[in-house]
PDB file of C-alpha atoms in Angstrom:
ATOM      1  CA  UNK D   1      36.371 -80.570 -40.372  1.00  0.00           C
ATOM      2  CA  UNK D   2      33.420 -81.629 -42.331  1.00  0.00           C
ATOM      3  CA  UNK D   3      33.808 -81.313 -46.109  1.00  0.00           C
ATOM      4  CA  UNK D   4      30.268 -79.855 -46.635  1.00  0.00           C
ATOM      5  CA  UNK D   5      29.962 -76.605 -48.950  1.00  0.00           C
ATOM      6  CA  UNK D   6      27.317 -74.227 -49.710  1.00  0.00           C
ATOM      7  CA  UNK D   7      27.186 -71.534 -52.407  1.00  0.00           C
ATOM      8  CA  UNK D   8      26.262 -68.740 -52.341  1.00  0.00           C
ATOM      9  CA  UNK D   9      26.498 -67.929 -49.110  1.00  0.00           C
ATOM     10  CA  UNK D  10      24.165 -64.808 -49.723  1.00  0.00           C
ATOM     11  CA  UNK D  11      21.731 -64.225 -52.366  1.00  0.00           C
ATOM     12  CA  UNK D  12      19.534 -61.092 -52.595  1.00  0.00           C
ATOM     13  CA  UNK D  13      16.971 -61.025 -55.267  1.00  0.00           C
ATOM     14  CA  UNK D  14      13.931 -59.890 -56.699  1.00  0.00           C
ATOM     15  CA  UNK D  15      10.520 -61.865 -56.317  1.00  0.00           C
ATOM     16  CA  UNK D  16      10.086 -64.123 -59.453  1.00  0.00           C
ATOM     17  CA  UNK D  17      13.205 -64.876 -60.051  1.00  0.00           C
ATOM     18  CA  UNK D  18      14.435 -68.767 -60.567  1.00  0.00           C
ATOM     19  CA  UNK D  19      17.379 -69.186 -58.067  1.00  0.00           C
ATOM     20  CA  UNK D  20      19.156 -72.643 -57.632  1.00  0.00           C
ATOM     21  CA  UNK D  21      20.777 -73.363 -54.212  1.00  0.00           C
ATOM     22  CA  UNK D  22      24.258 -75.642 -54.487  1.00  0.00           C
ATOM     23  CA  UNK D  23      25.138 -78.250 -51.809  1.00  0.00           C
ATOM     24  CA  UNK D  24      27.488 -80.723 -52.568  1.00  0.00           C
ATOM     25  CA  UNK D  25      29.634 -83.438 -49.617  1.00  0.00           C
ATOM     26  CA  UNK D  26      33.078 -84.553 -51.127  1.00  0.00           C
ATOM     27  CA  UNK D  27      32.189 -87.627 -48.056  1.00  0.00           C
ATOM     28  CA  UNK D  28      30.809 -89.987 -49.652  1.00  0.00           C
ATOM     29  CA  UNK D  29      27.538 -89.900 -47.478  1.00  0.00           C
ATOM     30  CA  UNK D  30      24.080 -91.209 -48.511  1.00  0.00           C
ATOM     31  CA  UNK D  31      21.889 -89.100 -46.607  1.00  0.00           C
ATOM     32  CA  UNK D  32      21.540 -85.566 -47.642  1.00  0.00           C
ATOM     33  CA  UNK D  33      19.349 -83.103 -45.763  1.00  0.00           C
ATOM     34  CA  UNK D  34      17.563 -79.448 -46.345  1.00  0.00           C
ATOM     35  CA  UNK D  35      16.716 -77.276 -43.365  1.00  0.00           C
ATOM     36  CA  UNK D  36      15.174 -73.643 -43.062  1.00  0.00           C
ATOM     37  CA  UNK D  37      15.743 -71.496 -40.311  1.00  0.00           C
ATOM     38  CA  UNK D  38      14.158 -68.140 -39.456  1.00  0.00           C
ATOM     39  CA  UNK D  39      16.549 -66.018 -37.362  1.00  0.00           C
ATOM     40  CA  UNK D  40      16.430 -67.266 -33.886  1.00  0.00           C
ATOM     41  CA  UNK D  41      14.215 -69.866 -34.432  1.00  0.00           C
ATOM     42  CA  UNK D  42      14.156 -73.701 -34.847  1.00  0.00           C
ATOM     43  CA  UNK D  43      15.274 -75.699 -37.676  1.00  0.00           C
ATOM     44  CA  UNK D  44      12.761 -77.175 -40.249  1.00  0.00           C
ATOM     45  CA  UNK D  45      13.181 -80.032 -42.402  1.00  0.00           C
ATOM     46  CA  UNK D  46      12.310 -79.675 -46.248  1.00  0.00           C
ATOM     47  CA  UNK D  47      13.799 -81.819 -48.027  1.00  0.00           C
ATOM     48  CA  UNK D  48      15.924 -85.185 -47.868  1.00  0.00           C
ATOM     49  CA  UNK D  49      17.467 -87.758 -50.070  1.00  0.00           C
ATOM     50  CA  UNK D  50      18.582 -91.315 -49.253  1.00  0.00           C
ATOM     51  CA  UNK D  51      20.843 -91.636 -51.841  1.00  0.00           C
ATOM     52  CA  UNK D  52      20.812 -91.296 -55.650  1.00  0.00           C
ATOM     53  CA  UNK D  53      17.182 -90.328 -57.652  1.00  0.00           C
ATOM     54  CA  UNK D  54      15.513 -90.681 -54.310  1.00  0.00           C
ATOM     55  CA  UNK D  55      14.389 -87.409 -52.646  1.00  0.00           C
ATOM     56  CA  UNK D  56      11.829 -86.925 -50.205  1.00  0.00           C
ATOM     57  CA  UNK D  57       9.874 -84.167 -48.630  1.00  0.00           C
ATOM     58  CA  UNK D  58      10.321 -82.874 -44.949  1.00  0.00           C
ATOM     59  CA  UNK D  59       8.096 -81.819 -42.317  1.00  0.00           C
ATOM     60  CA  UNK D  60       7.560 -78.112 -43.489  1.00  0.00           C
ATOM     61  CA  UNK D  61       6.161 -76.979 -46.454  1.00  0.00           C
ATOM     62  CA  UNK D  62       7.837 -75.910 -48.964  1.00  0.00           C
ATOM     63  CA  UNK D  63       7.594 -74.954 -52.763  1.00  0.00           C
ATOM     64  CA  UNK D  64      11.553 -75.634 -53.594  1.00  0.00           C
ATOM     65  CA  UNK D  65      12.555 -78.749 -55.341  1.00  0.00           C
ATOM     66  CA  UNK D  66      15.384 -80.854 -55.232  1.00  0.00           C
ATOM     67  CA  UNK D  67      17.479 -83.450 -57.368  1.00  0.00           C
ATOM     68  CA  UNK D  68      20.068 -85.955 -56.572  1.00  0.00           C
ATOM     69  CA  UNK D  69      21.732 -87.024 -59.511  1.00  0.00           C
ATOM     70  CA  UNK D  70      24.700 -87.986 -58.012  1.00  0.00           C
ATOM     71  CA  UNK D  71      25.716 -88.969 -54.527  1.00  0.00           C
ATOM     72  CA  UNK D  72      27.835 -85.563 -53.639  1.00  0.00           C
ATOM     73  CA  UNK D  73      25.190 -83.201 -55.097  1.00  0.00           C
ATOM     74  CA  UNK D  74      22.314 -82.296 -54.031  1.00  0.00           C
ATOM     75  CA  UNK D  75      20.787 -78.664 -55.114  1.00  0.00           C
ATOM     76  CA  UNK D  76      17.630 -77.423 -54.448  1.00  0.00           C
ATOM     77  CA  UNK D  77      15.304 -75.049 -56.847  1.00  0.00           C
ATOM     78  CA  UNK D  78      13.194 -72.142 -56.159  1.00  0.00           C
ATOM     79  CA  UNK D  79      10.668 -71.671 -59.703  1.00  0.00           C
ATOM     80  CA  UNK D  80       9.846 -68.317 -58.530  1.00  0.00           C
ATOM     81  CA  UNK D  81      10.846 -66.779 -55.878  1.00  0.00           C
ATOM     82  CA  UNK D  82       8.942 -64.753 -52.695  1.00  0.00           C
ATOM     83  CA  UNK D  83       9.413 -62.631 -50.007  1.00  0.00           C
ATOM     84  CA  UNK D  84       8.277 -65.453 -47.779  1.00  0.00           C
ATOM     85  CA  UNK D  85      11.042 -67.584 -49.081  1.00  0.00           C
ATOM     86  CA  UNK D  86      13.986 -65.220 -46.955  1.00  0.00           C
ATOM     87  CA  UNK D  87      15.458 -66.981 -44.791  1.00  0.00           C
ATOM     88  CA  UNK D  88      18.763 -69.039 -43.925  1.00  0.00           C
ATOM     89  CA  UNK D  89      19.083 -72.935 -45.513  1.00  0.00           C
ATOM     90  CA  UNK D  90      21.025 -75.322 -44.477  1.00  0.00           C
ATOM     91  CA  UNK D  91      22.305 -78.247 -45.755  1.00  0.00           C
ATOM     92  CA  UNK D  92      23.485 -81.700 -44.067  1.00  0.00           C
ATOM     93  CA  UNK D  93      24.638 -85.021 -44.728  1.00  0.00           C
ATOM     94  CA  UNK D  94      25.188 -87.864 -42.929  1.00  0.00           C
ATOM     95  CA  UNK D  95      26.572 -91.789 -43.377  1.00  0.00           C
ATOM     96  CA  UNK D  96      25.857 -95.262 -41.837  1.00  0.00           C
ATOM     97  CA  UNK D  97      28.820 -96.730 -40.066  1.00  0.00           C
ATOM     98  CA  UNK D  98      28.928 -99.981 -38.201  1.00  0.00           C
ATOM     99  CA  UNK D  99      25.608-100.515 -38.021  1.00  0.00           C
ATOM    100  CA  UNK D 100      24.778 -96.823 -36.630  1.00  0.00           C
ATOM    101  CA  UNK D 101      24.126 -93.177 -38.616  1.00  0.00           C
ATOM    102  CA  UNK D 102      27.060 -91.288 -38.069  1.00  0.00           C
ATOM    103  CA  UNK D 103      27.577 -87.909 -37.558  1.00  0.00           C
ATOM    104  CA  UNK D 104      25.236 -85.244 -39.444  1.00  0.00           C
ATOM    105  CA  UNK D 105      27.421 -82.625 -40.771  1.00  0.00           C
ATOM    106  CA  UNK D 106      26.453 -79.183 -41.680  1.00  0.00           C
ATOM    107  CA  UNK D 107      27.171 -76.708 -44.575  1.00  0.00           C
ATOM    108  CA  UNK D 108      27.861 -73.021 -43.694  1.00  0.00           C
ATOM    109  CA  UNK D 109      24.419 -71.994 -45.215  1.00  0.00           C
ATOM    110  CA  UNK D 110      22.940 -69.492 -47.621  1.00  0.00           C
ATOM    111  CA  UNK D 111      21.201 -66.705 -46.289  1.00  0.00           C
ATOM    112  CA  UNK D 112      18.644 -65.762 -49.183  1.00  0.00           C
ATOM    113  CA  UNK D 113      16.508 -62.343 -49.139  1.00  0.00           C
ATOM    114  CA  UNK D 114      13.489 -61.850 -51.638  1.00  0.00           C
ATOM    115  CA  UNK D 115      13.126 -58.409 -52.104  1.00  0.00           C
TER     116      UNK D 115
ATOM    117  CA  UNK E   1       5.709 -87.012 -32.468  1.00  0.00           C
ATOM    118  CA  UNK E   2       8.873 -86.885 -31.259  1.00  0.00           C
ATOM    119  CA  UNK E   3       9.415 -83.550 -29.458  1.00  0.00           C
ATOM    120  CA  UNK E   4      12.584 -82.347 -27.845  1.00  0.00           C
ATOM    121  CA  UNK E   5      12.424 -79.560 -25.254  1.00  0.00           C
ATOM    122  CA  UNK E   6      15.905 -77.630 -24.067  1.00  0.00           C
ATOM    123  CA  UNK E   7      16.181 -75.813 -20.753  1.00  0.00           C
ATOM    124  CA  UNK E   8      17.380 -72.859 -20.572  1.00  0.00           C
ATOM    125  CA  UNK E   9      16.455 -71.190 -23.060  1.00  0.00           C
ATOM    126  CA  UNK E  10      18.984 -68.370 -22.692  1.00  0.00           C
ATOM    127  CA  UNK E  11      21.478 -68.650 -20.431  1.00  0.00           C
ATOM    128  CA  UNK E  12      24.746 -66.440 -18.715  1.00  0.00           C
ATOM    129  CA  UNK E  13      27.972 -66.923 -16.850  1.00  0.00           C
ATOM    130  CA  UNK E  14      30.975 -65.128 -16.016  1.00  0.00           C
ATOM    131  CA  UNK E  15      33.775 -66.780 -17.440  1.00  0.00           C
ATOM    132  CA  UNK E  16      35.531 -69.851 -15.874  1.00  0.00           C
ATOM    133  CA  UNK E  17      32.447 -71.751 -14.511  1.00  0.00           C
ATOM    134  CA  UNK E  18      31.296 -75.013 -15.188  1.00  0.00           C
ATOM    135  CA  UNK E  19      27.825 -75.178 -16.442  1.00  0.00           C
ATOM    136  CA  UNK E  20      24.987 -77.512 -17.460  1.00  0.00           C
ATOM    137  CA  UNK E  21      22.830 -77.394 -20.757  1.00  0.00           C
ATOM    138  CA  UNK E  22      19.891 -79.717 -20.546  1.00  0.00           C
ATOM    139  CA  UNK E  23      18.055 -81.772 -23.540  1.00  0.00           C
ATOM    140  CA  UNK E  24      14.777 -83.722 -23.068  1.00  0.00           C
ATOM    141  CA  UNK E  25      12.637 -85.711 -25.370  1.00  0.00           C
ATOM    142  CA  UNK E  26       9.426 -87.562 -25.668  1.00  0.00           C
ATOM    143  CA  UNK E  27      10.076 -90.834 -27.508  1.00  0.00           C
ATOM    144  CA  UNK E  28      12.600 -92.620 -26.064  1.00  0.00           C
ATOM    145  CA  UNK E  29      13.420 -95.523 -29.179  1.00  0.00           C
ATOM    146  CA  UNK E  30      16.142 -93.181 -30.664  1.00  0.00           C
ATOM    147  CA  UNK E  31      19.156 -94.560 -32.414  1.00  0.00           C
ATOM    148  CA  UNK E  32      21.227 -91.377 -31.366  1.00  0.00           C
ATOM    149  CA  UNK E  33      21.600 -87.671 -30.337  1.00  0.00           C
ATOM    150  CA  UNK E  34      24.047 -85.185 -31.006  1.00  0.00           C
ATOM    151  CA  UNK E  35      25.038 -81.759 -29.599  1.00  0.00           C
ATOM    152  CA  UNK E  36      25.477 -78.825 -32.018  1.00  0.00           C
ATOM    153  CA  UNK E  37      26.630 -75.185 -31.500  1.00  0.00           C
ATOM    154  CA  UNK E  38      25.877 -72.509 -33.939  1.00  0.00           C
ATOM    155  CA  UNK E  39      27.197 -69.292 -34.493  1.00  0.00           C
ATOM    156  CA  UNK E  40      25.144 -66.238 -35.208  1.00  0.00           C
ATOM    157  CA  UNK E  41      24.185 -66.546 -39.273  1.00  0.00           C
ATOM    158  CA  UNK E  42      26.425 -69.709 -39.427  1.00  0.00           C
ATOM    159  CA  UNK E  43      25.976 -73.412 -39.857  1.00  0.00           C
ATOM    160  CA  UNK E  44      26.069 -75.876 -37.041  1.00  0.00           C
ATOM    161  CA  UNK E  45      29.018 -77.571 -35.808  1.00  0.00           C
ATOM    162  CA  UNK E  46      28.993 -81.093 -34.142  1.00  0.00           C
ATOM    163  CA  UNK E  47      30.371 -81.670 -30.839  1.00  0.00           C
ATOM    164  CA  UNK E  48      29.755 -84.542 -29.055  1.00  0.00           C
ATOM    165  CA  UNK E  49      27.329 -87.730 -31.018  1.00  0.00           C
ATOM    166  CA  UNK E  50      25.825 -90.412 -28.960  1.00  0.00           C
ATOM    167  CA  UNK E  51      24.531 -93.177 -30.153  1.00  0.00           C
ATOM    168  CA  UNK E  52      21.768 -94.856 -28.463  1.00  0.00           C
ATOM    169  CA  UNK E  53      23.830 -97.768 -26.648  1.00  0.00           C
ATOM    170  CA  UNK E  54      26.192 -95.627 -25.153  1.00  0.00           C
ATOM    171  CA  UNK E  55      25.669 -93.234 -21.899  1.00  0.00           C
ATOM    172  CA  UNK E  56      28.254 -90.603 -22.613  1.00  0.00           C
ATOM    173  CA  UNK E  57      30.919 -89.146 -24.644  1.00  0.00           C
ATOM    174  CA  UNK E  58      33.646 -86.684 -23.796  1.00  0.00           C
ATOM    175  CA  UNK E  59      35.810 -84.015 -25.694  1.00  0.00           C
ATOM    176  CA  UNK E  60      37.893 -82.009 -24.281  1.00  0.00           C
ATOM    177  CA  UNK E  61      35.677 -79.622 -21.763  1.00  0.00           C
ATOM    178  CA  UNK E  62      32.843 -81.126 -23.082  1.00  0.00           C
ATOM    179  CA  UNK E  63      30.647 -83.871 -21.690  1.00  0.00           C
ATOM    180  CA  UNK E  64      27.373 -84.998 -23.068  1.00  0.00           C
ATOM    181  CA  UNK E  65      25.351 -88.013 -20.989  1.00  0.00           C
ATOM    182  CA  UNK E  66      22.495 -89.904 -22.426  1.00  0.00           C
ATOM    183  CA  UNK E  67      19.552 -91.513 -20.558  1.00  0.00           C
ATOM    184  CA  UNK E  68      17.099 -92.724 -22.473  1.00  0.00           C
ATOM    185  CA  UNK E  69      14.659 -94.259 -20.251  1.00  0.00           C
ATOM    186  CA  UNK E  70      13.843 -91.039 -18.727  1.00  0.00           C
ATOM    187  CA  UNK E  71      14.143 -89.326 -21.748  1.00  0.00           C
ATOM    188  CA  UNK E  72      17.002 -86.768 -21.219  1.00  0.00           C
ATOM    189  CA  UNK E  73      20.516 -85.657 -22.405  1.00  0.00           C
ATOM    190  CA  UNK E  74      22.925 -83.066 -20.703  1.00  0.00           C
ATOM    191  CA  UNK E  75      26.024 -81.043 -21.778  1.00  0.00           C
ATOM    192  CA  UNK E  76      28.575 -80.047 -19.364  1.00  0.00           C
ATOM    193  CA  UNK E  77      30.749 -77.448 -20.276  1.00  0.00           C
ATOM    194  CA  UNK E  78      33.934 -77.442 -17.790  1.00  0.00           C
ATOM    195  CA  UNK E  79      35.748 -74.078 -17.309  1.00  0.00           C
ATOM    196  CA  UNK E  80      33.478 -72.103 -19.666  1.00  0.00           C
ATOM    197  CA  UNK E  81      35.051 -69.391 -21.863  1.00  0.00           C
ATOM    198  CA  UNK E  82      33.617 -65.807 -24.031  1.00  0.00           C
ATOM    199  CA  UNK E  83      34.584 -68.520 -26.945  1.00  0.00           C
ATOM    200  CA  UNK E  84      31.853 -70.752 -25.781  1.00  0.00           C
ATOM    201  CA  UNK E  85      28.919 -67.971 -25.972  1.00  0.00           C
ATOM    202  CA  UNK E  86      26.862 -69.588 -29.398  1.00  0.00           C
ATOM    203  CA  UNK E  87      23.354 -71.627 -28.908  1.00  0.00           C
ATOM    204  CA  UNK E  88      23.853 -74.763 -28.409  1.00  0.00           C
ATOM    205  CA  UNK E  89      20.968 -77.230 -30.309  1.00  0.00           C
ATOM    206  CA  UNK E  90      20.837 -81.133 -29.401  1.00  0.00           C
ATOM    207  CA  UNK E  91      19.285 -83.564 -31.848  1.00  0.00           C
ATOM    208  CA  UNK E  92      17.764 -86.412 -31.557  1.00  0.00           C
ATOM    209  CA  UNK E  93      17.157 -89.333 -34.501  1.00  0.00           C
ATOM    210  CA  UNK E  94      14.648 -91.580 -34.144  1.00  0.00           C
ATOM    211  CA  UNK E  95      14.924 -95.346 -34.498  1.00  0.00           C
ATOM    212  CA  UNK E  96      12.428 -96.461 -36.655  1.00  0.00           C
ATOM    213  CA  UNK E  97      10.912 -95.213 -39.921  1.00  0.00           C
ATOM    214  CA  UNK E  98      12.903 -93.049 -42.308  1.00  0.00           C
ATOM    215  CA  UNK E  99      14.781 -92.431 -38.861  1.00  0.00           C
ATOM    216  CA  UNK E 100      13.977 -88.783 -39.123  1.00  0.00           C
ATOM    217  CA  UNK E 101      16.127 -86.008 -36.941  1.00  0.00           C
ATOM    218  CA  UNK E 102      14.296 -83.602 -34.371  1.00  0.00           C
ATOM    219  CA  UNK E 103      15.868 -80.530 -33.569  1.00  0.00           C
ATOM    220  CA  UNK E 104      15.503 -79.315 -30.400  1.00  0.00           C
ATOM    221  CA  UNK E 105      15.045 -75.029 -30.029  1.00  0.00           C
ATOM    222  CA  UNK E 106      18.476 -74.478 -28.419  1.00  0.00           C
ATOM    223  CA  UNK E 107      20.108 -73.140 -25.634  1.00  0.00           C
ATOM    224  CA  UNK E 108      21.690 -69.537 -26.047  1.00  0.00           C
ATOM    225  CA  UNK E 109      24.901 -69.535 -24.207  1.00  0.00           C
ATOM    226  CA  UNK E 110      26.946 -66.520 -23.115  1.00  0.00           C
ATOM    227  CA  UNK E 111      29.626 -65.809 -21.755  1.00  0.00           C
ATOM    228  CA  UNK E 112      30.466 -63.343 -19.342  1.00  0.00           C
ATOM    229  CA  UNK E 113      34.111 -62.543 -19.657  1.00  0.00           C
TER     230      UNK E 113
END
């Protein structure tokens, strides 16, 4: 079983508010990954890290931030939140292990709602 | 642009028979793919990973096959159970640059019991 957690699992709150979403891998793994998924839809990438103060920006838009201070951690920050901002994200990590990327393991998510 | 297509979308058996989830994609440099399933509101879970040298990989009723010359992947589910309904997602990470991860748009399994 992958040793990936999320918290919260669910948030509800009001638009403005500054809400910080916790990842964090007890792994060991270098690559960390943010996805957001509408109900029944695809997956989106926001957000990924390589490994410690490196953090790049995915394929969708997004105004949340992230950190990665250290290698199991890696939260991401909403300044102010929306009502566009509801939706389910998920976060992943995965390794390198002889010579190939293993596995990419995912948390359990947090479903947020902006009211 | 990698793109990744899966066909069925939707998809439904009565219990007990063996069934075929297929996973195409444009590029074919990949370094490997992996089958997910997700739960309504949940994460994913891995199932089977192949990497890009390999052809298949097997666990338990599950059996995932890799061709990458033509581009396509398939998941054979043997003796399929109510347990099994979920979607099932295949992914595919590509070989060169920051060796991003394209998610195909799933395959909603259920089934009948």
């Amino acid at each position: 079983e992958a040793d990936i957690y999320q918290t919260p699992r669910y948030l509800v709150i009001g638009t403005g508010k500054k809400i910080t979403l916790e990842c964090s891998q007890t792994m060991g793994h270098d690559k960390m990954y943010w996805y957001q998924q509408d109900p029944g839809m695809e997956l989106h990438l926001i957000h990924y890290s390589y490994g410690v103060n490196s953090t790049e920006k995915g394929d969708l838009s997004s105004e949340s931030t992230v950190s990665r201070i250290r290698t199991e951690h890696f939260p991401l920050t909403l300044e102010s939140a929306r009502p566009s901002h509801t939706s389910q994200y998920l976060c992943a990590s995965s390794a390198m292990a002889g010579g190939f990327y293993n596995e990419q393991f995912f948390g359990p998510g947090t479903r947020l709602t902006v009211l | 642009k990698q793109e990744v297509t899966q066909i069925p979308a939707a998809l439904s058996v009565p219990e007990g028979e063996n069934l075929v989830l297929n996973c195409s994609f444009t590029d074919s440099a990949i370094y490997n793919l992996q089958w997910f399933r997700q739960d309504p509101g949940k994460g994913l879970t891995s199932l089977l990973l192949i990497q890009s040298s390999q052809r298949e990989q097997t666990s338990g009723r599950l059996n995932a096959s890799l061709d990458k010359s033509s581009g396509r992947s398939t998941l054979y589910i043997a003796a399929s159970q109510p347990g099994d309904s979920a979607t099932y997602l295949c992914a595919v990470r590509d070989s060169g640059g920051y060796q991003k991860v394209t998610f195909g748009t799933g395959t909603k399994l259920q089934v009948i019991p």
